[in-house]
GROMACS .gro file of C-alpha atoms in nm:
model
  246
    1MET     CA    1   8.913   7.905  11.952
    2ARG     CA    2   8.902   7.793  11.588
    3THR     CA    3   9.023   8.053  11.312
    4VAL     CA    4   8.869   8.068  10.974
    5ILE     CA    5   8.967   8.202  10.676
    6PHE     CA    6   8.683   8.336  10.472
    7HIS     CA    7   8.724   8.499  10.095
    8HIS     CA    8   8.456   8.704   9.997
    9HIS     CA    9   8.553   8.647   9.601
   10LEU     CA   10   8.404   8.943   9.375
   11PHE     CA   11   8.396   8.855   9.034
   12LYS     CA   12   8.717   9.041   8.861
   13ASN     CA   13   8.855   9.151   9.188
   14ALA     CA   14   9.146   8.914   9.187
   15GLY     CA   15   8.945   8.664   9.362
   16THR     CA   16   9.121   8.365   9.134
   17SER     CA   17   9.453   8.463   9.210
   18VAL     CA   18   9.375   8.469   9.600
   19ASP     CA   19   9.188   8.127   9.587
   20ALA     CA   20   9.504   8.012   9.381
   21ALA     CA   21   9.745   8.129   9.712
   22LEU     CA   22   9.523   8.024   9.949
   23ARG     CA   23   9.481   7.638   9.762
   24ARG     CA   24   9.845   7.654   9.720
   25ALA     CA   25   9.889   7.753  10.113
   26TYR     CA   26   9.626   7.490  10.248
   27GLY     CA   27   9.554   7.217  10.032
   28ASP     CA   28   9.265   7.018  10.109
   29ARG     CA   29   9.199   7.249  10.421
   30TRP     CA   30   9.060   7.494  10.187
   31THR     CA   31   8.722   7.460  10.002
   32PRO     CA   32   8.512   7.663   9.759
   33LEU     CA   33   8.157   7.685   9.865
   34GLU     CA   34   7.913   7.828   9.598
   35ALA     CA   35   7.517   7.860   9.633
   36ASP     CA   36   7.318   7.630   9.384
   37GLY     CA   37   7.121   7.950   9.260
   38GLY     CA   38   7.077   8.238   9.397
   39GLU     CA   39   7.325   8.337   9.768
   40LEU     CA   40   7.467   8.130  10.000
   41ASP     CA   41   7.302   8.119  10.327
   42ALA     CA   42   7.491   8.146  10.655
   43GLY     CA   43   7.354   7.812  10.757
   44ARG     CA   44   7.504   7.645  10.495
   45LEU     CA   45   7.843   7.804  10.557
   46VAL     CA   46   7.804   7.725  10.926
   47ARG     CA   47   7.720   7.380  10.869
   48LEU     CA   48   7.992   7.314  10.642
   49LEU     CA   49   8.247   7.428  10.887
   50GLN     CA   50   8.078   7.213  11.176
   51SER     CA   51   8.098   6.894  10.924
   52ARG     CA   52   8.481   6.989  10.805
   53PRO     CA   53   8.719   7.049  11.147
   54ASN     CA   54   8.971   7.030  10.959
   55LEU     CA   55   8.893   7.337  10.695
   56VAL     CA   56   9.108   7.693  10.772
   57ALA     CA   57   8.983   7.854  10.459
   58VAL     CA   58   8.677   7.941  10.271
   59SER     CA   59   8.578   8.087   9.948
   60SER     CA   60   8.284   8.202   9.800
   61HIS     CA   61   8.138   8.437   9.523
   62THR     CA   62   7.770   8.375   9.655
   63TYR     CA   63   7.802   8.455  10.006
   64ARG     CA   64   7.675   8.797  10.133
   65LEU     CA   65   7.863   8.969  10.417
   66PRO     CA   66   7.844   8.992  10.703
   67LEU     CA   67   7.967   8.683  10.828
   68PRO     CA   68   7.774   8.457  11.083
   69ASN     CA   69   7.854   8.482  11.447
   70VAL     CA   70   7.930   8.142  11.531
   71THR     CA   71   7.995   8.013  11.897
   72GLY     CA   72   8.391   7.891  11.896
   73ILE     CA   73   8.476   8.015  11.565
   74ARG     CA   74   8.694   8.366  11.450
   75PHE     CA   75   8.685   8.489  11.099
   76ILE     CA   76   8.928   8.655  10.902
   77PRO     CA   77   8.744   8.785  10.587
   78ILE     CA   78   8.935   8.864  10.281
   79VAL     CA   79   8.845   9.077  10.062
   80PHE     CA   80   8.924   9.304   9.759
   81LEU     CA   81   8.808   9.621   9.610
   82ARG     CA   82   8.939   9.759   9.243
   83HIS     CA   83   8.853  10.112   9.082
   84PRO     CA   84   8.480  10.062   8.929
   85LEU     CA   85   8.581  10.151   8.579
   86ASP     CA   86   8.886   9.955   8.583
   87ARG     CA   87   8.712   9.643   8.748
   88VAL     CA   88   8.435   9.682   8.451
   89ARG     CA   89   8.699   9.669   8.167
   90SER     CA   90   8.857   9.326   8.280
   91ALA     CA   91   8.539   9.187   8.353
   92TYR     CA   92   8.463   9.266   7.955
   93GLU     CA   93   8.783   9.140   7.868
   94PHE     CA   94   8.690   8.801   8.042
   95GLU     CA   95   8.375   8.765   7.905
   96ARG     CA   96   8.512   8.840   7.595
   97ARG     CA   97   8.713   8.519   7.552
   98GLN     CA   98   8.530   8.327   7.789
   99GLU     CA   99   8.376   8.000   7.627
  100ALA     CA  100   8.044   8.023   7.786
  101ASP     CA  101   7.683   8.069   7.686
  102THR     CA  102   7.619   8.331   7.910
  103GLU     CA  103   7.459   8.639   7.825
  104GLY     CA  104   7.753   8.823   7.959
  105ALA     CA  105   7.966   8.671   7.751
  106ARG     CA  106   7.725   8.669   7.426
  107MET     CA  107   7.727   9.064   7.466
  108ALA     CA  108   8.094   9.095   7.524
  109LYS     CA  109   8.117   8.895   7.179
  110GLN     CA  110   7.865   9.065   7.016
  111LEU     CA  111   7.981   9.432   7.123
  112ASP     CA  112   8.234   9.692   7.163
  113PHE     CA  113   8.321   9.778   7.545
  114ALA     CA  114   8.114  10.090   7.490
  115GLY     CA  115   7.810   9.883   7.378
  116TYR     CA  116   7.848   9.630   7.631
  117VAL     CA  117   7.853   9.894   7.868
  118ALA     CA  118   7.559  10.080   7.764
  119ALA     CA  119   7.401   9.747   7.736
  120ARG     CA  120   7.414   9.645   8.097
  121LEU     CA  121   7.373   9.997   8.222
  122THR     CA  122   7.004   9.967   8.024
  123ARG     CA  123   6.879   9.671   8.177
  124PRO     CA  124   6.691   9.722   8.494
  125GLY     CA  125   6.811   9.542   8.805
  126ASP     CA  126   7.162   9.449   8.632
  127ARG     CA  127   7.392   9.519   8.903
  128SER     CA  128   7.713   9.362   8.748
  129ILE     CA  129   7.877   9.669   8.681
  130ARG     CA  130   7.643   9.902   8.866
  131ASN     CA  131   7.730  10.011   9.216
  132PHE     CA  132   7.861   9.574   9.259
  133GLN     CA  133   8.082   9.622   9.524
  134THR     CA  134   7.853   9.836   9.723
  135MET     CA  135   7.581   9.581   9.653
  136LYS     CA  136   7.844   9.310   9.777
  137LEU     CA  137   7.904   9.467  10.113
  138SER     CA  138   7.556   9.574  10.195
  139THR     CA  139   7.261   9.385  10.427
  140ILE     CA  140   7.038   9.522  10.191
  141ARG     CA  141   6.912   9.249   9.955
  142SER     CA  142   6.631   9.429   9.753
  143PRO     CA  143   6.498   9.790   9.637
  144GLN     CA  144   6.177   9.739   9.906
  145ASP     CA  145   6.444   9.687  10.207
  146GLY     CA  146   6.606  10.060  10.125
  147SER     CA  147   6.744  10.324   9.923
  148PRO     CA  148   7.101  10.333   9.747
  149VAL     CA  149   7.198  10.551  10.000
  150ASP     CA  150   7.105  10.270  10.214
  151GLU     CA  151   7.257  10.014  10.060
  152PHE     CA  152   7.600  10.212  10.055
  153LEU     CA  153   7.577  10.314  10.426
  154SER     CA  154   7.504   9.926  10.498
  155ALA     CA  155   7.842   9.878  10.290
  156LEU     CA  156   8.040  10.135  10.498
  157ASP     CA  157   7.917   9.996  10.799
  158THR     CA  158   8.069   9.645  10.649
  159PHE     CA  159   8.370   9.845  10.509
  160CYS     CA  160   8.454   9.923  10.896
  161THR     CA  161   8.466   9.603  11.045
  162LEU     CA  162   8.682   9.461  10.838
  163PRO     CA  163   9.055   9.442  10.956
  164PHE     CA  164   9.173   9.515  10.592
  165VAL     CA  165   9.040   9.586  10.267
  166GLY     CA  166   9.277   9.448   9.971
  167LEU     CA  167   9.315   9.689   9.665
  168VAL     CA  168   9.349   9.456   9.333
  169GLU     CA  169   9.645   9.774   9.194
  170ASN     CA  170   9.769   9.710   9.534
  171PHE     CA  171   9.764   9.326   9.531
  172GLU     CA  172  10.101   9.219   9.626
  173HIS     CA  173  10.128   9.440   9.930
  174SER     CA  174   9.783   9.325  10.006
  175ILE     CA  175   9.824   8.968  10.020
  176HIS     CA  176  10.135   9.052  10.250
  177VAL     CA  177   9.890   9.215  10.497
  178TYR     CA  178   9.698   8.896  10.483
  179GLU     CA  179   9.973   8.678  10.549
  180GLN     CA  180  10.042   8.893  10.876
  181LEU     CA  181   9.714   8.879  11.003
  182ILE     CA  182   9.648   8.500  10.916
  183SER     CA  183  10.007   8.449  11.066
  184ALA     CA  184   9.915   8.622  11.393
  185ALA     CA  185   9.600   8.414  11.412
  186LEU     CA  186   9.690   8.087  11.307
  187GLU     CA  187  10.000   7.961  11.210
  188PRO     CA  188  10.300   8.135  11.007
  189VAL     CA  189  10.190   8.117  10.675
  190GLU     CA  190  10.340   8.245  10.288
  191LEU     CA  191  10.066   8.301  10.053
  192PRO     CA  192  10.207   8.286   9.705
  193ILE     CA  193  10.157   8.557   9.438
  194PHE     CA  194   9.994   8.424   9.127
  195ALA     CA  195   9.864   8.645   8.858
  196GLU     CA  196   9.600   8.417   8.783
  197ASN     CA  197   9.276   8.492   8.477
  198VAL     CA  198   9.415   8.857   8.430
  199GLY     CA  199   9.337   9.032   8.124
  200ARG     CA  200   9.581   9.176   7.840
  201SER     CA  201   9.580   9.517   7.960
  202ALA     CA  202   9.666   9.472   8.304
  203THR     CA  203  10.027   9.507   8.171
  204HIS     CA  204   9.961   9.887   8.140
  205THR     CA  205   9.940  10.119   8.536
  206LEU     CA  206   9.621  10.207   8.652
  207GLY     CA  207   9.593  10.556   8.561
  208GLU     CA  208   9.623  10.430   8.195
  209ARG     CA  209   9.385  10.143   8.192
  210VAL     CA  210   9.117  10.371   8.318
  211THR     CA  211   9.206  10.649   8.063
  212ALA     CA  212   9.174  10.443   7.791
  213ALA     CA  213   8.870  10.300   7.926
  214GLN     CA  214   8.741  10.663   7.964
  215ASP     CA  215   8.804  10.739   7.567
  216MET     CA  216   8.661  10.394   7.466
  217LEU     CA  217   8.329  10.490   7.626
  218GLY     CA  218   8.332  10.875   7.514
  219PRO     CA  219   8.228  11.206   7.766
  220ASP     CA  220   7.883  11.092   7.758
  221LEU     CA  221   7.876  10.749   7.878
  222SER     CA  222   8.195  10.774   8.120
  223ARG     CA  223   7.968  11.027   8.315
  224ARG     CA  224   7.693  10.797   8.297
  225PHE     CA  225   7.883  10.514   8.457
  226ALA     CA  226   8.068  10.764   8.707
  227ALA     CA  227   7.685  10.826   8.813
  228GLU     CA  228   7.572  10.481   8.870
  229ASN     CA  229   7.877  10.375   9.057
  230GLU     CA  230   7.905  10.645   9.269
  231PHE     CA  231   7.916  10.473   9.581
  232ASP     CA  232   8.150  10.219   9.448
  233GLU     CA  233   8.398  10.493   9.381
  234ARG     CA  234   8.384  10.623   9.718
  235LEU     CA  235   8.436  10.286   9.887
  236TYR     CA  236   8.765  10.254   9.651
  237GLN     CA  237   8.884  10.598   9.758
  238LEU     CA  238   8.852  10.491  10.141
  239ALA     CA  239   9.024  10.187  10.085
  240ARG     CA  240   9.325  10.428   9.875
  241ARG     CA  241   9.409  10.617  10.128
  242ALA     CA  242   9.421  10.350  10.392
  243HIS     CA  243   9.663  10.162  10.144
  244TYR     CA  244   9.890  10.486  10.011
  245ARG     CA  245   9.836  10.733  10.358
  246GLY     CA  246  10.183  10.661  10.421
   0.00000   0.00000   0.00000
């Protein structure tokens, strides 16, 4: 049975640090794989694995779980979740300093944090800061396929199938757990700890960062953001309980 590590790289969920660890550990046996536009389909992932039998690790921003059932291949999924507001503040900082002409980068450079959040929440269909993590774990692909509750329940099903869910705030511990899972299935491995693409506010504690972000948004926008990210918060709290129950 072939074992393949699949890193489901969620934007601003420590994915660049995970990729750096996989690249260091596996060299050319790791590869990124992205869709040219839209989502990466399972067929392309399967074809890649069939054409490169030496690969043991793949990372993708654009693949949507669940992973395909492939005869002879067992996947070890790597997924990290993050406090929704902490994630959005990090995304804002990243897009503000990013040398790119994307719409998000332009918004971040032109607006303060509250303006950025308000603008994104006002845009119909903009999921970048609206239950983004729920969307990425769900098999619901459009509003026509199911309600927001259906999307959450689908994401919850995916969450429950994962052997472990990492937390950005508990990154080092999460990496060590993934080391153990990978070592048991493949070969002993040490995943180095990197801090890539980290914003300036990351030096503060999670509680300090969230409080500062709420202060910048103000009470009304904070409540609106929380309501729009209710399901991300639920998934995040489930992951927290698994990490800190002992």
